[in-house]
mmCIF file of C-alpha atoms in Angstrom:
data_model
loop_
_atom_site.group_PDB
_atom_site.id
_atom_site.type_symbol
_atom_site.label_atom_id
_atom_site.label_comp_id
_atom_site.label_asym_id
_atom_site.label_seq_id
_atom_site.Cartn_x
_atom_site.Cartn_y
_atom_site.Cartn_z
ATOM 1 C CA UNK A 1 1.575 -10.349 -89.398
ATOM 2 C CA UNK A 2 4.173 -8.266 -87.380
ATOM 3 C CA UNK A 3 7.772 -8.270 -88.918
ATOM 4 C CA UNK A 4 10.097 -10.609 -87.389
ATOM 5 C CA UNK A 5 11.972 -9.468 -84.211
ATOM 6 C CA UNK A 6 15.957 -8.459 -84.329
ATOM 7 C CA UNK A 7 16.248 -11.674 -81.995
ATOM 8 C CA UNK A 8 14.552 -13.985 -84.558
ATOM 9 C CA UNK A 9 16.320 -12.330 -87.561
ATOM 10 C CA UNK A 10 19.940 -13.093 -85.709
ATOM 11 C CA UNK A 11 18.917 -16.939 -85.259
ATOM 12 C CA UNK A 12 17.698 -16.836 -88.817
ATOM 13 C CA UNK A 13 21.348 -15.692 -89.863
ATOM 14 C CA UNK A 14 23.321 -17.940 -87.422
ATOM 15 C CA UNK A 15 21.235 -20.777 -88.788
ATOM 16 C CA UNK A 16 22.027 -19.801 -92.654
ATOM 17 C CA UNK A 17 25.467 -17.817 -92.473
ATOM 18 C CA UNK A 18 26.798 -19.296 -89.226
ATOM 19 C CA UNK A 19 30.466 -18.768 -90.141
ATOM 20 C CA UNK A 20 30.152 -15.857 -92.291
ATOM 21 C CA UNK A 21 30.825 -12.332 -91.090
ATOM 22 C CA UNK A 22 28.498 -10.226 -89.081
ATOM 23 C CA UNK A 23 30.517 -7.508 -88.315
ATOM 24 C CA UNK A 24 34.020 -6.395 -89.348
ATOM 25 C CA UNK A 25 36.008 -4.141 -86.772
ATOM 26 C CA UNK A 26 39.473 -2.965 -87.664
ATOM 27 C CA UNK A 27 41.131 -5.920 -89.136
ATOM 28 C CA UNK A 28 38.892 -8.707 -87.434
ATOM 29 C CA UNK A 29 35.856 -10.124 -88.567
ATOM 30 C CA UNK A 30 33.055 -11.108 -86.108
ATOM 31 C CA UNK A 31 30.640 -14.610 -87.448
ATOM 32 C CA UNK A 32 27.157 -14.655 -86.779
ATOM 33 C CA UNK A 33 27.631 -17.664 -84.563
ATOM 34 C CA UNK A 34 30.120 -16.034 -82.602
ATOM 35 C CA UNK A 35 27.931 -12.673 -82.314
ATOM 36 C CA UNK A 36 25.152 -15.225 -81.109
ATOM 37 C CA UNK A 37 27.183 -16.555 -78.390
ATOM 38 C CA UNK A 38 28.241 -12.890 -77.227
ATOM 39 C CA UNK A 39 24.648 -12.030 -77.186
ATOM 40 C CA UNK A 40 23.694 -15.215 -75.029
ATOM 41 C CA UNK A 41 26.295 -14.120 -72.579
ATOM 42 C CA UNK A 42 25.512 -10.704 -72.315
ATOM 43 C CA UNK A 43 21.962 -11.693 -71.909
ATOM 44 C CA UNK A 44 22.740 -14.296 -69.221
ATOM 45 C CA UNK A 45 24.618 -11.524 -67.430
ATOM 46 C CA UNK A 46 22.172 -8.827 -67.464
ATOM 47 C CA UNK A 47 19.297 -11.302 -66.430
ATOM 48 C CA UNK A 48 21.680 -12.138 -63.464
ATOM 49 C CA UNK A 49 21.930 -8.730 -62.523
ATOM 50 C CA UNK A 50 17.951 -8.806 -62.229
ATOM 51 C CA UNK A 51 17.383 -6.943 -65.839
ATOM 52 C CA UNK A 52 13.679 -7.646 -66.781
ATOM 53 C CA UNK A 53 11.322 -6.427 -69.500
ATOM 54 C CA UNK A 54 10.797 -2.717 -69.569
ATOM 55 C CA UNK A 55 13.811 -2.027 -67.574
ATOM 56 C CA UNK A 56 16.497 0.567 -69.236
ATOM 57 C CA UNK A 57 20.079 -0.652 -69.754
ATOM 58 C CA UNK A 58 22.837 2.106 -69.883
ATOM 59 C CA UNK A 59 25.547 1.168 -72.127
ATOM 60 C CA UNK A 60 28.782 3.033 -71.367
ATOM 61 C CA UNK A 61 31.094 1.893 -73.991
ATOM 62 C CA UNK A 62 33.272 3.245 -77.194
ATOM 63 C CA UNK A 63 32.046 1.877 -80.737
ATOM 64 C CA UNK A 64 33.039 -1.715 -80.482
ATOM 65 C CA UNK A 65 31.558 -4.669 -81.516
ATOM 66 C CA UNK A 66 30.428 -5.602 -78.101
ATOM 67 C CA UNK A 67 28.008 -3.048 -78.247
ATOM 68 C CA UNK A 68 25.965 -4.691 -80.794
ATOM 69 C CA UNK A 69 25.888 -7.721 -78.431
ATOM 70 C CA UNK A 70 24.727 -5.491 -75.466
ATOM 71 C CA UNK A 71 22.061 -4.157 -77.844
ATOM 72 C CA UNK A 72 20.655 -7.217 -78.780
ATOM 73 C CA UNK A 73 21.063 -8.749 -75.392
ATOM 74 C CA UNK A 74 18.856 -6.152 -73.755
ATOM 75 C CA UNK A 75 16.240 -6.193 -76.476
ATOM 76 C CA UNK A 76 16.111 -10.162 -76.108
ATOM 77 C CA UNK A 77 15.373 -9.650 -72.463
ATOM 78 C CA UNK A 78 12.807 -6.917 -73.302
ATOM 79 C CA UNK A 79 14.767 -4.478 -72.217
ATOM 80 C CA UNK A 80 15.426 -0.831 -73.460
ATOM 81 C CA UNK A 81 19.166 0.066 -74.780
ATOM 82 C CA UNK A 82 20.400 3.334 -73.614
ATOM 83 C CA UNK A 83 23.689 3.792 -75.139
ATOM 84 C CA UNK A 84 26.420 6.415 -73.360
ATOM 85 C CA UNK A 85 29.153 6.804 -75.788
ATOM 86 C CA UNK A 86 32.312 8.630 -73.645
ATOM 87 C CA UNK A 87 33.815 9.875 -77.128
ATOM 88 C CA UNK A 88 30.836 11.485 -78.564
ATOM 89 C CA UNK A 89 31.587 14.995 -78.865
ATOM 90 C CA UNK A 90 28.642 17.517 -79.460
ATOM 91 C CA UNK A 91 29.871 19.863 -82.401
#
């Protein structure tokens, strides 16, 4: 038996912890339910742009909770998430 997917684990946490904090960012918390809503919205937008399983999705963004939603949205569509962080500096 294979382990549950990230999408299955997200849904499990939404059901069991809905209003509990999934992410903390600066002085704000994002609930599991809110994260799920963001993932659904991002996945719908990616799908409307034609993203399909196996496609690569580049995400040009700084560290932010929406990055988590973008990662999970790409995964939900079977796409490959490619992070590009403009703030990253090579040592």
